[in-house]
mmCIF file of N, CA and C in Angstrom:
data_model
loop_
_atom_site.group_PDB
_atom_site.id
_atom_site.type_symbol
_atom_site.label_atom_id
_atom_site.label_comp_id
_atom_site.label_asym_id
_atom_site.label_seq_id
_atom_site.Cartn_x
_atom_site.Cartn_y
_atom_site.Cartn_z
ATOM 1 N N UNK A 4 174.529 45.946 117.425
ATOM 2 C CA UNK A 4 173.539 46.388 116.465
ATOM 3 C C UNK A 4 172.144 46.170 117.045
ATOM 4 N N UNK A 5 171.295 47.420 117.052
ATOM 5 C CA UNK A 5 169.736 47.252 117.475
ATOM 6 C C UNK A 5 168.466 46.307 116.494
ATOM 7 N N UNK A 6 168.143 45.543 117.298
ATOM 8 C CA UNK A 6 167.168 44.855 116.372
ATOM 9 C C UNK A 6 165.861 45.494 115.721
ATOM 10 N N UNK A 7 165.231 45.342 115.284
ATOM 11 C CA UNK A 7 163.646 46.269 114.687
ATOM 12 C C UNK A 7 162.682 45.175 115.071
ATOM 13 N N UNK A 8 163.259 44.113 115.196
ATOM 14 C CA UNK A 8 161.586 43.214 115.321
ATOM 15 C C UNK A 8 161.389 43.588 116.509
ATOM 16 N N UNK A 9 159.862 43.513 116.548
ATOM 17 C CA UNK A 9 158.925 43.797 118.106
ATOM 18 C C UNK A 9 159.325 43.149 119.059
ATOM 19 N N UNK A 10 159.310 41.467 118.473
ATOM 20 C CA UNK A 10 159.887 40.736 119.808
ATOM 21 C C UNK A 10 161.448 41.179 120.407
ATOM 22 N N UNK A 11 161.846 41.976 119.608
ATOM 23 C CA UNK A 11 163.431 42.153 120.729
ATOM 24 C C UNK A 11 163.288 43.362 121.200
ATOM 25 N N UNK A 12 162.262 44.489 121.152
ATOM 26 C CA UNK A 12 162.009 45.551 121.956
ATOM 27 C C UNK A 12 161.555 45.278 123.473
ATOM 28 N N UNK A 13 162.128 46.775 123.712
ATOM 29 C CA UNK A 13 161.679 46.971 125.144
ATOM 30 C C UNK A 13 160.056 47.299 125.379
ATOM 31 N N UNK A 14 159.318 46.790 126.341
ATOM 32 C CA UNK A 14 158.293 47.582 126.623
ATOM 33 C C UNK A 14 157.985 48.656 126.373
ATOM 34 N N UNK A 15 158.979 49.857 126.751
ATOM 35 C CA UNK A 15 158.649 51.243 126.353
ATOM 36 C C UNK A 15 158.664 51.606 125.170
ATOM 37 N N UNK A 16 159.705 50.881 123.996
ATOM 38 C CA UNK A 16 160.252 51.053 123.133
ATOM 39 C C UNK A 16 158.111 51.016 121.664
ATOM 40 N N UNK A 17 157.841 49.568 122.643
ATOM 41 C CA UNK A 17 156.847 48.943 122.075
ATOM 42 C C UNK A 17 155.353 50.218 122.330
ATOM 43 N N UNK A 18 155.742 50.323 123.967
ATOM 44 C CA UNK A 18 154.201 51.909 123.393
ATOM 45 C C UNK A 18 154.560 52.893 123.141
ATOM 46 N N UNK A 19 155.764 53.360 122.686
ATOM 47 C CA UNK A 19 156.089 54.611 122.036
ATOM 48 C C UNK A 19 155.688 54.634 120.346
ATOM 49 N N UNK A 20 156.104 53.439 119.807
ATOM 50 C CA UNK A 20 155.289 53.065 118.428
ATOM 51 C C UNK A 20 154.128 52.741 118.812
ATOM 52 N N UNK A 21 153.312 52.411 119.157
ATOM 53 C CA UNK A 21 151.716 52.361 119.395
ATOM 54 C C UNK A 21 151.691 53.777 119.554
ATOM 55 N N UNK A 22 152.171 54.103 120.543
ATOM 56 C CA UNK A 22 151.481 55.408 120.706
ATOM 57 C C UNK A 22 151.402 56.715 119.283
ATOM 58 N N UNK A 23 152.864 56.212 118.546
ATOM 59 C CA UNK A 23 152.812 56.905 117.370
ATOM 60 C C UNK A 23 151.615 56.579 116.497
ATOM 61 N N UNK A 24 151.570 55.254 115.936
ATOM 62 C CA UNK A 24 150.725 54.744 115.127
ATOM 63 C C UNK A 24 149.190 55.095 115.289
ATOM 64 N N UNK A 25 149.009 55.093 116.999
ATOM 65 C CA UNK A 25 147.119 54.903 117.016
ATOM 66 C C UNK A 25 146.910 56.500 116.814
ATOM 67 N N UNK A 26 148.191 57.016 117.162
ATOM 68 C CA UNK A 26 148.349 59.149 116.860
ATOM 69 C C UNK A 26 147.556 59.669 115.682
ATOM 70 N N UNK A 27 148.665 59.053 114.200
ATOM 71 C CA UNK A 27 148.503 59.149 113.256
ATOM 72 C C UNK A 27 147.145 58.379 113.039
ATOM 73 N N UNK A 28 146.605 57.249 113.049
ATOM 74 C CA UNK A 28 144.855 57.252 112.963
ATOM 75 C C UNK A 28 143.814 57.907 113.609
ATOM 76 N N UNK A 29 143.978 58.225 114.544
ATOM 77 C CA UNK A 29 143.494 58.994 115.594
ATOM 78 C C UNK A 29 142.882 60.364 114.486
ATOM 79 N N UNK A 30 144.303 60.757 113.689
ATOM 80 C CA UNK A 30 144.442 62.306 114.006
ATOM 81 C C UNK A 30 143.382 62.325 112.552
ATOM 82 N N UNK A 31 143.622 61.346 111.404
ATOM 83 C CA UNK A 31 143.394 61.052 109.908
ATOM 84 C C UNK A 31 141.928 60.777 110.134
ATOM 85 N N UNK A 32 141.110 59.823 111.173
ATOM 86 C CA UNK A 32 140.136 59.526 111.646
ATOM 87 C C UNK A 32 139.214 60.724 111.897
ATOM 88 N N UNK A 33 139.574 61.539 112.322
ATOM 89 C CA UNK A 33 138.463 62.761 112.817
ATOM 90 C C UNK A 33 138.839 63.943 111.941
ATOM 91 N N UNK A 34 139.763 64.042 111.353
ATOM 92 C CA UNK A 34 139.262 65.186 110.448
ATOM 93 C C UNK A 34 138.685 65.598 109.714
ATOM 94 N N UNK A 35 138.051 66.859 109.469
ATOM 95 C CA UNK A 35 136.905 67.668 109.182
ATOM 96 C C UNK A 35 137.203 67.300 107.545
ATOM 97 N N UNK A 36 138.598 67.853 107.174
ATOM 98 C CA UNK A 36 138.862 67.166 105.913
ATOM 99 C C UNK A 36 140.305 67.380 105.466
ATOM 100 N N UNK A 37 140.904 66.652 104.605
ATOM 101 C CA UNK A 37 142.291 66.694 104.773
ATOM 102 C C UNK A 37 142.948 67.657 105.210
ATOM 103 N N UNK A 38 143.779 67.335 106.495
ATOM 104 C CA UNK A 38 144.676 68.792 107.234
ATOM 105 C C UNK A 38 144.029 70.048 107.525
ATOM 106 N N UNK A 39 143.021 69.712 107.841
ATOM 107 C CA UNK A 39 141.796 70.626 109.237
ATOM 108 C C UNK A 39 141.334 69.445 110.426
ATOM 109 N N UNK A 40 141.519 70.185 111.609
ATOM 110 C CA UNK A 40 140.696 69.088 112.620
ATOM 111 C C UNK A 40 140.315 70.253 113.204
ATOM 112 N N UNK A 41 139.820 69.015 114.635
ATOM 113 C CA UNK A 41 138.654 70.108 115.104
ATOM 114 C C UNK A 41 139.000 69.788 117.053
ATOM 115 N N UNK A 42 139.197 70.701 117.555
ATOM 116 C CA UNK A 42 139.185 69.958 119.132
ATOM 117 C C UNK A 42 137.917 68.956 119.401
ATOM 118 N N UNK A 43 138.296 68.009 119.654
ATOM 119 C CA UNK A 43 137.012 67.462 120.687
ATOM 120 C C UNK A 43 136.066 68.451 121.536
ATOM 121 N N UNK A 44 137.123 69.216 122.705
ATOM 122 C CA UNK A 44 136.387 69.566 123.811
ATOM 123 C C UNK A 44 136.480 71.056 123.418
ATOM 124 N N UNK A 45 136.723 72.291 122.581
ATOM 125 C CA UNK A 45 136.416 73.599 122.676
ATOM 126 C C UNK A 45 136.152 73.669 121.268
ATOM 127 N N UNK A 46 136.327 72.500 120.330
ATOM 128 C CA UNK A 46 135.525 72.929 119.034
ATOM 129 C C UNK A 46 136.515 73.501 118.325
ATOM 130 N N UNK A 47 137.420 74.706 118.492
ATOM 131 C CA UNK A 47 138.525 74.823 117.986
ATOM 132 C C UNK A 47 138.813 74.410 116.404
ATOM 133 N N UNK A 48 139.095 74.857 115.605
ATOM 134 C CA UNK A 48 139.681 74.263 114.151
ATOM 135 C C UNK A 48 140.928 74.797 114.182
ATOM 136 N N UNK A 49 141.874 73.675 113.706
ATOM 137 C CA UNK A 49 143.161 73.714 113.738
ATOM 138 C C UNK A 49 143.929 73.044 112.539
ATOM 139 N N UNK A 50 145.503 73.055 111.989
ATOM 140 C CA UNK A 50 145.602 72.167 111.006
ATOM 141 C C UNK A 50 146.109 70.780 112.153
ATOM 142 N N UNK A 51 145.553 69.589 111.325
ATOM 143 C CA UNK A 51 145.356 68.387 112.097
ATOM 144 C C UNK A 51 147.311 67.949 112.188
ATOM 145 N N UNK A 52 148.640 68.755 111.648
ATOM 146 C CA UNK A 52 149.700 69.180 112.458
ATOM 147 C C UNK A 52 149.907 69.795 113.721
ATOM 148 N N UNK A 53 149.255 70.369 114.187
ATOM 149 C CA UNK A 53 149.232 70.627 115.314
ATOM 150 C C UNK A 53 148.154 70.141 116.421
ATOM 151 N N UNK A 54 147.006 69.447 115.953
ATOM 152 C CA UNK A 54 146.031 68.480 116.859
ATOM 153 C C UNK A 54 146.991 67.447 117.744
ATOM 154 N N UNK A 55 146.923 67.612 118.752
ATOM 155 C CA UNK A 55 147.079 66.661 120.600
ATOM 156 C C UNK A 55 146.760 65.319 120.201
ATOM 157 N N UNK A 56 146.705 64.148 120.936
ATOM 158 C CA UNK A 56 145.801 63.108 121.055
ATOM 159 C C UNK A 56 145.684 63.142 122.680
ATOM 160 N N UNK A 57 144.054 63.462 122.972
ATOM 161 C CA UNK A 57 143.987 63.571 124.472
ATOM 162 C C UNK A 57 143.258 62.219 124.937
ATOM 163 N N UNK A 58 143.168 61.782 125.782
ATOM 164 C CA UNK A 58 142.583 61.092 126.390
ATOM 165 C C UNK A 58 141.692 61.016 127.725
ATOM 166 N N UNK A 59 140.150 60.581 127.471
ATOM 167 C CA UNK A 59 139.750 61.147 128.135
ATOM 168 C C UNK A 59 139.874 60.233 130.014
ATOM 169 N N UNK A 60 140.385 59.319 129.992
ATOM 170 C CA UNK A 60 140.464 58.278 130.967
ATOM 171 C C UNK A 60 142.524 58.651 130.643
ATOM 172 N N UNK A 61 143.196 59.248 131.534
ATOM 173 C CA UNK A 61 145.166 59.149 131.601
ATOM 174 C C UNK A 61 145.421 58.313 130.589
ATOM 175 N N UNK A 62 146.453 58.319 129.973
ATOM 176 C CA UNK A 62 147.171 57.403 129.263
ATOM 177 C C UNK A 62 147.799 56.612 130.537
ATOM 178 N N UNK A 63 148.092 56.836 131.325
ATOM 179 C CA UNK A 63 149.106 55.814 132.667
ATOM 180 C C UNK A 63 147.913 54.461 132.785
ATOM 181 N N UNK A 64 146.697 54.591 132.759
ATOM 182 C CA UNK A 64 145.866 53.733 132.570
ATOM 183 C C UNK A 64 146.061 53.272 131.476
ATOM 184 N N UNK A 65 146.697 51.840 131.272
ATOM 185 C CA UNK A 65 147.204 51.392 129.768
ATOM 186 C C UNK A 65 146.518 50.262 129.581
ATOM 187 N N UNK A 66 145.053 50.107 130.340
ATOM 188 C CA UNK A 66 143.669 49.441 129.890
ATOM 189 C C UNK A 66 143.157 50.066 128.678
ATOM 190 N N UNK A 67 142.872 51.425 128.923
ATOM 191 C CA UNK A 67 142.334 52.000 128.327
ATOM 192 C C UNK A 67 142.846 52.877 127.452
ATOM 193 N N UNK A 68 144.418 53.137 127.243
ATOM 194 C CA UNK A 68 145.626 54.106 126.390
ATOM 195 C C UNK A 68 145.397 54.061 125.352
ATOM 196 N N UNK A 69 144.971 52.562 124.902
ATOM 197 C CA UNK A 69 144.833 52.413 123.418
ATOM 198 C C UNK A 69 143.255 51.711 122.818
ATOM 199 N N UNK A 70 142.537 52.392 123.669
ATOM 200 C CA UNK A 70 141.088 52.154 123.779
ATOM 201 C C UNK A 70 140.433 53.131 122.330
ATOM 202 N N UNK A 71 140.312 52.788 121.552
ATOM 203 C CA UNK A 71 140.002 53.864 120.529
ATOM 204 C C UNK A 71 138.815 54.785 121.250
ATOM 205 N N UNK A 72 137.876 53.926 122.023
ATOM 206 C CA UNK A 72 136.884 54.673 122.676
ATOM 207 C C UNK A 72 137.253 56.068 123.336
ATOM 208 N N UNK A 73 138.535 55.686 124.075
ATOM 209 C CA UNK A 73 138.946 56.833 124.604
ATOM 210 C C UNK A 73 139.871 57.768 124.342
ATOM 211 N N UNK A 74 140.416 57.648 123.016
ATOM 212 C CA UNK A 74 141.214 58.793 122.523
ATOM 213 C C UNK A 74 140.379 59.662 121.279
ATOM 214 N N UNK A 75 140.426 60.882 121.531
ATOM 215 C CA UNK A 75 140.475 62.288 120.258
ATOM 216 C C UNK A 75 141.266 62.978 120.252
ATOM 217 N N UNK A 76 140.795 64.062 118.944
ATOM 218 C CA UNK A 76 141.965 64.751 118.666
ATOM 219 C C UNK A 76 141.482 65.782 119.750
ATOM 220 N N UNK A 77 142.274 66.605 120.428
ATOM 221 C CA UNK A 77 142.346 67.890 121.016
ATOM 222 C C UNK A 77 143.959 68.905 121.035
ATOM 223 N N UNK A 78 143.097 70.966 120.844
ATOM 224 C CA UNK A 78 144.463 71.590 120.891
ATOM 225 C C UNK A 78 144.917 71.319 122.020
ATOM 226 N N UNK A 79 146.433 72.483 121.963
ATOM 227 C CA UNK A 79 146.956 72.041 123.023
ATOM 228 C C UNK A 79 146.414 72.371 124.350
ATOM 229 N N UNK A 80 145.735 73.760 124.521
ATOM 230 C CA UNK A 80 145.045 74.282 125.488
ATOM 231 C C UNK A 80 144.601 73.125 126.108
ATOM 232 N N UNK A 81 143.399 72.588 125.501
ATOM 233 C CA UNK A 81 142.961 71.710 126.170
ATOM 234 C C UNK A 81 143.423 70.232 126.854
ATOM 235 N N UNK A 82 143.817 69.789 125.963
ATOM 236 C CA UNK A 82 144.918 68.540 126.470
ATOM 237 C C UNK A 82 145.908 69.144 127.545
ATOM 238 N N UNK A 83 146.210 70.386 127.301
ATOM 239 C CA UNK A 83 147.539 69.889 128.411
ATOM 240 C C UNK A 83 147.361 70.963 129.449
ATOM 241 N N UNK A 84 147.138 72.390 128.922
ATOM 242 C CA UNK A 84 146.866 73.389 130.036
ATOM 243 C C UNK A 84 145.710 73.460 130.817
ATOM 244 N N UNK A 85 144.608 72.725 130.219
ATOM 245 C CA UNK A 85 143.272 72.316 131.090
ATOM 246 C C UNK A 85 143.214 70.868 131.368
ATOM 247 N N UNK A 86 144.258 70.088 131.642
ATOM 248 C CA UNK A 86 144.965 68.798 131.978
ATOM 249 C C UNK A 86 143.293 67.797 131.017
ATOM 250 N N UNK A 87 143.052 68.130 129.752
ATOM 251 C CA UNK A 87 142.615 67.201 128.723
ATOM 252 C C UNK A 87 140.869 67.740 129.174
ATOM 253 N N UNK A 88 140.528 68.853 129.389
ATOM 254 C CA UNK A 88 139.055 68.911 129.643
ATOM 255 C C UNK A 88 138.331 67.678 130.008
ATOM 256 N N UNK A 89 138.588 67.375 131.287
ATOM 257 C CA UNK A 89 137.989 66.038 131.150
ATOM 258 C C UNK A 89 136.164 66.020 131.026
ATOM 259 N N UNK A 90 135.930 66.974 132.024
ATOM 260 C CA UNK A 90 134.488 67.225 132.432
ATOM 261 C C UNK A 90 133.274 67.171 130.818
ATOM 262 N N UNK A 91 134.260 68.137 129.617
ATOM 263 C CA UNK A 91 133.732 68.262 128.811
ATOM 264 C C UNK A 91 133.527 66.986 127.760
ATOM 265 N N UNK A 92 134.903 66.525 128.028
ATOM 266 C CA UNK A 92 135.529 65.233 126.977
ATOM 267 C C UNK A 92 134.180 64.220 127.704
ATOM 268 N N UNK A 93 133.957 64.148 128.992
ATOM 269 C CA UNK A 93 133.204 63.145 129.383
ATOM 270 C C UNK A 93 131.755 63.100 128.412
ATOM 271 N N UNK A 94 131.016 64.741 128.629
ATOM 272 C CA UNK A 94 129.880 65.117 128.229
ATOM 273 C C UNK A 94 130.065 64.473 126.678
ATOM 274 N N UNK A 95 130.811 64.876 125.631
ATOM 275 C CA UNK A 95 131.096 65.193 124.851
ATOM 276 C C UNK A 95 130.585 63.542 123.845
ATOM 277 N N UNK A 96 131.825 62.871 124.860
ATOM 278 C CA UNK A 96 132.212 61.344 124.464
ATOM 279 C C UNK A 96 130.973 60.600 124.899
ATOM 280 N N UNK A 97 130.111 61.086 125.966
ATOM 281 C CA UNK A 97 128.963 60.313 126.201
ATOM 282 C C UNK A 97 127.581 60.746 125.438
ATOM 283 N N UNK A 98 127.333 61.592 124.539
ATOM 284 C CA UNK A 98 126.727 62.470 123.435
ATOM 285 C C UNK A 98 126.952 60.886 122.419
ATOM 286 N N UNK A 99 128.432 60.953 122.300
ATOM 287 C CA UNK A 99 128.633 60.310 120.792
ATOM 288 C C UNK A 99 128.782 59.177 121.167
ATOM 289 N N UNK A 100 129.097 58.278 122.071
ATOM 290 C CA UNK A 100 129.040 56.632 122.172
ATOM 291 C C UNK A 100 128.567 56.234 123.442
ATOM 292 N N UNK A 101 127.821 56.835 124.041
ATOM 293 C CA UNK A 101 126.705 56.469 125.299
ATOM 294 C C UNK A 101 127.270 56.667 126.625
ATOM 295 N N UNK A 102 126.068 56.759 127.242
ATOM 296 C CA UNK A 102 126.653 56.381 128.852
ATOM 297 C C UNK A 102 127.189 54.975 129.232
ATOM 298 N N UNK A 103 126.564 53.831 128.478
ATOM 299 C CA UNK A 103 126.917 52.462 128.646
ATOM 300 C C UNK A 103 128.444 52.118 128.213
ATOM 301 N N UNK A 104 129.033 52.616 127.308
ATOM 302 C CA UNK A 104 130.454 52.763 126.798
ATOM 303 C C UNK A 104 131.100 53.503 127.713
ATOM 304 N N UNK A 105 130.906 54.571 128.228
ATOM 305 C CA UNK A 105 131.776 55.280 128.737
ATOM 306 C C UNK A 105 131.589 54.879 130.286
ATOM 307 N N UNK A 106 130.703 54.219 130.649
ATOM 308 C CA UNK A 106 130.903 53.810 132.128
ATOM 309 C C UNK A 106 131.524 52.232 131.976
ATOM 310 N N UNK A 107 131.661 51.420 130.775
ATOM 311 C CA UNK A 107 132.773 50.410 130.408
ATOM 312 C C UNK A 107 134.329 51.008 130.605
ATOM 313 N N UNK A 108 134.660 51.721 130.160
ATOM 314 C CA UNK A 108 135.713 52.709 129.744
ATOM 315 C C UNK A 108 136.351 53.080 131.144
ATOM 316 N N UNK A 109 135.203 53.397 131.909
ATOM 317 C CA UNK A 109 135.598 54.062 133.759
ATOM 318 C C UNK A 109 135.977 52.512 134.392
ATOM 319 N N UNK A 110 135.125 51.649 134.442
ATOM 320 C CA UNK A 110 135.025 50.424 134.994
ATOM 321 C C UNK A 110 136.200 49.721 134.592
ATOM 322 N N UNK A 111 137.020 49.885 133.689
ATOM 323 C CA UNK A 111 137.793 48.715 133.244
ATOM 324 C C UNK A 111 139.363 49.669 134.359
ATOM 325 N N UNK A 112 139.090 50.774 133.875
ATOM 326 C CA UNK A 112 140.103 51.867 134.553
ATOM 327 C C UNK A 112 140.294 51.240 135.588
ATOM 328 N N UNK A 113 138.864 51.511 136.713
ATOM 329 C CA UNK A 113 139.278 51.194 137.924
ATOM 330 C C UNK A 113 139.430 49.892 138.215
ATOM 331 N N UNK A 114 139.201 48.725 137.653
ATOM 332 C CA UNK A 114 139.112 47.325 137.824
ATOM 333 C C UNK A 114 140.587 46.813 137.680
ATOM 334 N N UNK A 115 141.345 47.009 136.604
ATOM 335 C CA UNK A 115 142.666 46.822 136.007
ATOM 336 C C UNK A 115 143.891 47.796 136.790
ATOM 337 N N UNK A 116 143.171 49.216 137.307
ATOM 338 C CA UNK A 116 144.332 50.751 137.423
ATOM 339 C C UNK A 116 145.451 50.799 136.896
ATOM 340 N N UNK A 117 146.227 50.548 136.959
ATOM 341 C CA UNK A 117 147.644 51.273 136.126
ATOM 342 C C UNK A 117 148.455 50.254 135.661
ATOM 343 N N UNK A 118 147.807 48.953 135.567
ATOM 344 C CA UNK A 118 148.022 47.653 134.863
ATOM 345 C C UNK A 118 149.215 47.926 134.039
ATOM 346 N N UNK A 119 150.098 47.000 133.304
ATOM 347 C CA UNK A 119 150.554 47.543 131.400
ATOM 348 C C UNK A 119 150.389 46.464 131.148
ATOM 349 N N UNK A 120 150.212 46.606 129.681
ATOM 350 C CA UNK A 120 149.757 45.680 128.966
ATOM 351 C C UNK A 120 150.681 44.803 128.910
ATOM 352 N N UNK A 121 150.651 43.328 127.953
ATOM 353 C CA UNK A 121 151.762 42.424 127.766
ATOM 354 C C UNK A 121 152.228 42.595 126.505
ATOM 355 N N UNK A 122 153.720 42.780 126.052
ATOM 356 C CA UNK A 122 154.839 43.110 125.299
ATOM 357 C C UNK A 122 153.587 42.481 123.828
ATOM 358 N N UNK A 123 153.091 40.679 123.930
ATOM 359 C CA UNK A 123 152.865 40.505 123.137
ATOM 360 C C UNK A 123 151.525 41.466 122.559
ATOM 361 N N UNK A 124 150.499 41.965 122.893
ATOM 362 C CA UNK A 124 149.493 42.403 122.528
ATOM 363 C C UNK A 124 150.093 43.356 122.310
ATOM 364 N N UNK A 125 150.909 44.105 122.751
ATOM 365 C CA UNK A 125 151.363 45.618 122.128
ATOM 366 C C UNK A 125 151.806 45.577 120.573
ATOM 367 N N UNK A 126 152.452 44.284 120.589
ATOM 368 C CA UNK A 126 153.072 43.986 119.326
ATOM 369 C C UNK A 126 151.653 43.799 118.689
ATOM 370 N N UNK A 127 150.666 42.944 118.741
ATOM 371 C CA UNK A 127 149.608 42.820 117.993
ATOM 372 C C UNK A 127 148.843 44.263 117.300
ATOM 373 N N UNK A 128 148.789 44.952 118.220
ATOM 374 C CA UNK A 128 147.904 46.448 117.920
ATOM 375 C C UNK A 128 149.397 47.093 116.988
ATOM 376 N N UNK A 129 150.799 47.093 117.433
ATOM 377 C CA UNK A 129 151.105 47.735 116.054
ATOM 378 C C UNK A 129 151.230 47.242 114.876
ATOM 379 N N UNK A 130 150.940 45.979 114.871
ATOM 380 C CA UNK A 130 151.138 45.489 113.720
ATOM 381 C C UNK A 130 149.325 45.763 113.035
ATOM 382 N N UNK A 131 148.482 46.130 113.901
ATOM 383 C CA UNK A 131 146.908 46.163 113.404
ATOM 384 C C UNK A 131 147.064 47.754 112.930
ATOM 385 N N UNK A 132 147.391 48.632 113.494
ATOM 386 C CA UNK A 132 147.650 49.987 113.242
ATOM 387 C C UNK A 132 148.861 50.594 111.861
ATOM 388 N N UNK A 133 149.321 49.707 111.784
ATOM 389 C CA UNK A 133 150.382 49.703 110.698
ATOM 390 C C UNK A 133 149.380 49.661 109.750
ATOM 391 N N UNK A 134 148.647 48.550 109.693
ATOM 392 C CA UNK A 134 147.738 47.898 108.221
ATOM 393 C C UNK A 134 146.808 48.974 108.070
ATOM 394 N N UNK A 135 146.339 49.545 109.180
ATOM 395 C CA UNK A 135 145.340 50.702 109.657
ATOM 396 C C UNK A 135 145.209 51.428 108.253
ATOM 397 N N UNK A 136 146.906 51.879 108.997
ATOM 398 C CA UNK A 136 147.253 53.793 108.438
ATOM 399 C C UNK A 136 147.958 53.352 106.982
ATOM 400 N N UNK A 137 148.176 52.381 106.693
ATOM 401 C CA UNK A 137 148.591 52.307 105.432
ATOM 402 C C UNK A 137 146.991 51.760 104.450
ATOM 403 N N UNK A 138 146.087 51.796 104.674
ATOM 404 C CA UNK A 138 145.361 51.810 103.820
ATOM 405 C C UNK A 138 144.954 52.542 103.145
#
């Protein structure tokens, strides 16, 4: 029989729920207004069912995966067939929370690179993201 508590998950098991959870705030967070969003990087209006979560620094960088700084909503075009507009997402994201944030954001990238996090903090953020999205 499979356990549910965090502590008996696998690593992957543990950012696949993060990754769900920070999704669903992510997606509730930026919309225009219930079930409309908007791309980050082409502006786009979409229903926030079909909004991406792109990132503008890889998710494989798991410094920064669950960096709220660095995730929005984007379509799919952009997230995946223009591999996440980065050029624009950069402009875009440095408009709305500075050059000083977003060269934190680069710096931690390259300082840490393709690090993963520890089982326990993963568990911490879903249990912070749970309380999040249920408010």
């Amino acid at each position: 029989m499979k356990s549910n508590k965090l502590e008996d998950m696998s690593y992957k098991q543990l950012v696949k729920i993060l990754d769900a959870l920070m999704a669903e705030y992510i997606k509730k967070k930026y919309e225009i207004k219930p079930g409309l969003s908007q791309c980050y990087t082409c502006k786009k209006r979409l229903p926030t069912s079909e909004v991406q979560i792109g990132h503008y620094i890889p998710r494989r960088y798991h410094i920064t995966r669950f960096d709220e700084r660095n995730v929005r909503p984007q379509c799919a075009g952009c997230n995946g067939f223009r591999s996440g507009s980065w050029l624009k997402f950069r402009y875009y994201l440095t408009e709305e929370i500075g050059e000083e944030e977003v060269k934190d954001l680069e710096t931690k990238a390259l300082m840490y690179g393709e690090k993963h996090a520890i089982k326990e903090w993963l568990s911490y953020e879903i249990n912070r993201y749970r309380e999040m999205n249920n408010r």
